[in-house]
Amino acid sequence: MPSHDDGSLLEARGLQRSFGRVRILRGLDLTLRPGESLAIIGPNGAGKTTLLRLVAGLLRPDAGEVRILGQTLRIGAHAVRRAVGFVSHQTLLYDDLTLVENLAFTARLYGLDQPVETAVAALEA
């Protein structure tokens, strides 16, 4: 992944998203840097899941942009999307696999070297 100048992990500028005539997000801006965390709290229909789907590259914004590690996130931008992990309401984990096995399986899908060791290291972090 190419380096970026401002050190942000995630940056969203002017994000807007509507579904039909219903505007869900209206010009949302946010920046997340290493060591920071973000809690997204609000009632049903406030746009929390929509924001997360935009950040994960699963939806396109109507306006604005998302940058991950300084690179613009677009659907299909594989190198940028590899830097994002997204777990929604349904985890899509395999019930008959252990957590390490699930993580190692995903690591293999992304072509990571030493998937089991990578999974164990992630859990120990």
PDB file of C-alpha atoms in Angstrom:
ATOM      1  CA  MET A   1       0.000   0.000   0.000  1.00  0.00           C
ATOM      2  CA  PRO A   2       1.435   3.403  -0.913  1.00  0.00           C
ATOM      3  CA  SER A   3       2.356   5.756   1.913  1.00  0.00           C
ATOM      4  CA  HIS A   4       0.281   8.799   2.723  1.00  0.00           C
ATOM      5  CA  ASP A   5       1.163  12.248   3.979  1.00  0.00           C
ATOM      6  CA  ASP A   6      -1.189  13.127   6.842  1.00  0.00           C
ATOM      7  CA  GLY A   7      -0.929   9.833   8.766  1.00  0.00           C
ATOM      8  CA  SER A   8      -4.678   9.167   8.754  1.00  0.00           C
ATOM      9  CA  LEU A   9      -5.964   5.607   8.600  1.00  0.00           C
ATOM     10  CA  LEU A  10      -9.412   6.659   7.478  1.00  0.00           C
ATOM     11  CA  GLU A  11     -10.684   9.911   6.088  1.00  0.00           C
ATOM     12  CA  ALA A  12     -14.189  10.686   4.859  1.00  0.00           C
ATOM     13  CA  ARG A  13     -15.027  14.043   3.311  1.00  0.00           C
ATOM     14  CA  GLY A  14     -18.477  15.254   2.332  1.00  0.00           C
ATOM     15  CA  LEU A  15     -20.060  11.792   2.369  1.00  0.00           C
ATOM     16  CA  GLN A  16     -23.635  11.775   1.181  1.00  0.00           C
ATOM     17  CA  ARG A  17     -25.887   8.804   0.583  1.00  0.00           C
ATOM     18  CA  SER A  18     -29.580   8.513  -0.152  1.00  0.00           C
ATOM     19  CA  PHE A  19     -31.898   5.602  -0.714  1.00  0.00           C
ATOM     20  CA  GLY A  20     -34.655   6.821  -2.980  1.00  0.00           C
ATOM     21  CA  ARG A  21     -35.828  10.138  -1.602  1.00  0.00           C
ATOM     22  CA  VAL A  22     -34.522   9.454   1.887  1.00  0.00           C
ATOM     23  CA  ARG A  23     -31.191  11.156   2.626  1.00  0.00           C
ATOM     24  CA  ILE A  24     -29.249   9.021   5.059  1.00  0.00           C
ATOM     25  CA  LEU A  25     -25.904  10.844   5.235  1.00  0.00           C
ATOM     26  CA  ARG A  26     -25.562  14.571   4.584  1.00  0.00           C
ATOM     27  CA  GLY A  27     -21.998  15.772   4.112  1.00  0.00           C
ATOM     28  CA  LEU A  28     -20.336  13.660   6.803  1.00  0.00           C
ATOM     29  CA  ASP A  29     -16.651  14.350   7.533  1.00  0.00           C
ATOM     30  CA  LEU A  30     -14.390  12.287   9.763  1.00  0.00           C
ATOM     31  CA  THR A  31     -10.727  11.441  10.245  1.00  0.00           C
ATOM     32  CA  LEU A  32      -9.327   8.490  12.179  1.00  0.00           C
ATOM     33  CA  ARG A  33      -5.603   8.304  12.957  1.00  0.00           C
ATOM     34  CA  PRO A  34      -3.498   5.467  14.425  1.00  0.00           C
ATOM     35  CA  GLY A  35      -4.333   4.860  18.076  1.00  0.00           C
ATOM     36  CA  GLU A  36      -7.742   6.534  17.827  1.00  0.00           C
ATOM     37  CA  SER A  37     -11.065   4.748  18.038  1.00  0.00           C
ATOM     38  CA  LEU A  38     -14.537   5.757  17.023  1.00  0.00           C
ATOM     39  CA  ALA A  39     -17.931   4.763  18.420  1.00  0.00           C
ATOM     40  CA  ILE A  40     -20.899   5.205  16.122  1.00  0.00           C
ATOM     41  CA  ILE A  41     -24.051   5.551  18.166  1.00  0.00           C
ATOM     42  CA  GLY A  42     -27.565   6.432  17.106  1.00  0.00           C
ATOM     43  CA  PRO A  43     -31.104   5.188  16.689  1.00  0.00           C
ATOM     44  CA  ASN A  44     -32.202   2.766  13.987  1.00  0.00           C
ATOM     45  CA  GLY A  45     -32.190   4.503  10.628  1.00  0.00           C
ATOM     46  CA  ALA A  46     -29.589   7.101  11.628  1.00  0.00           C
ATOM     47  CA  GLY A  47     -27.077   5.921   9.008  1.00  0.00           C
ATOM     48  CA  LYS A  48     -24.625   3.889  11.105  1.00  0.00           C
ATOM     49  CA  THR A  49     -24.646   0.797   8.881  1.00  0.00           C
ATOM     50  CA  THR A  50     -24.675   2.918   5.735  1.00  0.00           C
ATOM     51  CA  LEU A  51     -21.540   4.730   6.938  1.00  0.00           C
ATOM     52  CA  LEU A  52     -19.792   1.451   7.720  1.00  0.00           C
ATOM     53  CA  ARG A  53     -20.721   0.020   4.307  1.00  0.00           C
ATOM     54  CA  LEU A  54     -19.359   3.138   2.605  1.00  0.00           C
ATOM     55  CA  VAL A  55     -16.111   2.924   4.570  1.00  0.00           C
ATOM     56  CA  ALA A  56     -15.779  -0.780   3.738  1.00  0.00           C
ATOM     57  CA  GLY A  57     -16.298  -0.089   0.035  1.00  0.00           C
ATOM     58  CA  LEU A  58     -19.525  -2.068  -0.107  1.00  0.00           C
ATOM     59  CA  LEU A  59     -21.552   0.991  -1.158  1.00  0.00           C
ATOM     60  CA  ARG A  60     -20.703   4.011  -3.266  1.00  0.00           C
ATOM     61  CA  PRO A  61     -21.409   7.467  -1.878  1.00  0.00           C
ATOM     62  CA  ASP A  62     -23.701   9.772  -3.819  1.00  0.00           C
ATOM     63  CA  ALA A  63     -21.144  12.503  -3.098  1.00  0.00           C
ATOM     64  CA  GLY A  64     -17.864  12.808  -1.241  1.00  0.00           C
ATOM     65  CA  GLU A  65     -15.055  10.323  -0.873  1.00  0.00           C
ATOM     66  CA  VAL A  66     -13.471   7.825   1.489  1.00  0.00           C
ATOM     67  CA  ARG A  67      -9.708   7.480   1.769  1.00  0.00           C
ATOM     68  CA  ILE A  68      -8.018   4.531   3.461  1.00  0.00           C
ATOM     69  CA  LEU A  69      -4.313   4.970   4.206  1.00  0.00           C
ATOM     70  CA  GLY A  70      -4.352   7.983   1.888  1.00  0.00           C
ATOM     71  CA  GLN A  71      -5.827   6.102  -1.091  1.00  0.00           C
ATOM     72  CA  THR A  72      -9.292   6.786  -2.461  1.00  0.00           C
ATOM     73  CA  LEU A  73     -11.654   3.914  -1.780  1.00  0.00           C
ATOM     74  CA  ARG A  74     -13.705   2.834  -4.747  1.00  0.00           C
ATOM     75  CA  ILE A  75     -15.580  -0.389  -5.289  1.00  0.00           C
ATOM     76  CA  GLY A  76     -13.113  -2.659  -7.052  1.00  0.00           C
ATOM     77  CA  ALA A  77      -9.998  -0.908  -5.701  1.00  0.00           C
ATOM     78  CA  HIS A  78      -8.670  -4.230  -4.450  1.00  0.00           C
ATOM     79  CA  ALA A  79      -5.413  -3.029  -2.886  1.00  0.00           C
ATOM     80  CA  VAL A  80      -7.204  -0.410  -0.793  1.00  0.00           C
ATOM     81  CA  ARG A  81     -10.091  -2.690   0.193  1.00  0.00           C
ATOM     82  CA  ARG A  82      -7.606  -5.288   1.473  1.00  0.00           C
ATOM     83  CA  ALA A  83      -6.748  -2.874   4.284  1.00  0.00           C
ATOM     84  CA  VAL A  84     -10.356  -2.882   5.549  1.00  0.00           C
ATOM     85  CA  GLY A  85     -12.041  -5.536   7.663  1.00  0.00           C
ATOM     86  CA  PHE A  86     -15.796  -5.370   8.105  1.00  0.00           C
ATOM     87  CA  VAL A  87     -17.952  -7.436  10.448  1.00  0.00           C
ATOM     88  CA  SER A  88     -21.639  -6.587  10.335  1.00  0.00           C
ATOM     89  CA  HIS A  89     -24.702  -7.956  12.119  1.00  0.00           C
ATOM     90  CA  GLN A  90     -24.049 -11.380  10.639  1.00  0.00           C
ATOM     91  CA  THR A  91     -20.437 -12.330  11.130  1.00  0.00           C
ATOM     92  CA  LEU A  92     -20.399 -14.930   8.344  1.00  0.00           C
ATOM     93  CA  LEU A  93     -17.958 -17.006  10.385  1.00  0.00           C
ATOM     94  CA  TYR A  94     -18.092 -20.751   9.916  1.00  0.00           C
ATOM     95  CA  ASP A  95     -19.622 -22.283  13.058  1.00  0.00           C
ATOM     96  CA  ASP A  96     -17.694 -25.547  12.692  1.00  0.00           C
ATOM     97  CA  LEU A  97     -14.302 -23.743  12.635  1.00  0.00           C
ATOM     98  CA  THR A  98     -12.459 -22.237  15.580  1.00  0.00           C
ATOM     99  CA  LEU A  99     -11.736 -18.512  15.626  1.00  0.00           C
ATOM    100  CA  VAL A 100      -8.120 -19.141  14.579  1.00  0.00           C
ATOM    101  CA  GLU A 101      -9.298 -21.380  11.732  1.00  0.00           C
ATOM    102  CA  ASN A 102     -11.786 -18.738  10.554  1.00  0.00           C
ATOM    103  CA  LEU A 103      -9.098 -16.046  10.604  1.00  0.00           C
ATOM    104  CA  ALA A 104      -6.549 -18.291   8.874  1.00  0.00           C
ATOM    105  CA  PHE A 105      -9.135 -19.118   6.191  1.00  0.00           C
ATOM    106  CA  THR A 106      -9.716 -15.415   5.558  1.00  0.00           C
ATOM    107  CA  ALA A 107      -5.955 -14.758   5.559  1.00  0.00           C
ATOM    108  CA  ARG A 108      -5.578 -17.414   2.847  1.00  0.00           C
ATOM    109  CA  LEU A 109      -8.303 -15.730   0.766  1.00  0.00           C
ATOM    110  CA  TYR A 110      -6.286 -12.512   0.918  1.00  0.00           C
ATOM    111  CA  GLY A 111      -3.070 -14.305   0.014  1.00  0.00           C
ATOM    112  CA  LEU A 112      -1.283 -13.560   3.284  1.00  0.00           C
ATOM    113  CA  ASP A 113       1.884 -15.492   4.061  1.00  0.00           C
ATOM    114  CA  GLN A 114       1.718 -17.806   7.086  1.00  0.00           C
ATOM    115  CA  PRO A 115      -2.051 -17.539   7.596  1.00  0.00           C
ATOM    116  CA  VAL A 116      -2.201 -19.507  10.863  1.00  0.00           C
ATOM    117  CA  GLU A 117       0.656 -17.577  12.435  1.00  0.00           C
ATOM    118  CA  THR A 118      -0.886 -14.304  11.229  1.00  0.00           C
ATOM    119  CA  ALA A 119      -4.241 -15.262  12.774  1.00  0.00           C
ATOM    120  CA  VAL A 120      -2.659 -16.147  16.124  1.00  0.00           C
ATOM    121  CA  ALA A 121      -0.616 -12.919  16.152  1.00  0.00           C
ATOM    122  CA  ALA A 122      -3.754 -10.866  15.420  1.00  0.00           C
ATOM    123  CA  LEU A 123      -5.569 -12.453  18.343  1.00  0.00           C
ATOM    124  CA  GLU A 124      -2.636 -11.836  20.684  1.00  0.00           C
ATOM    125  CA  ALA A 125      -2.374  -8.147  19.731  1.00  0.00           C
TER     126      ALA A 125
END
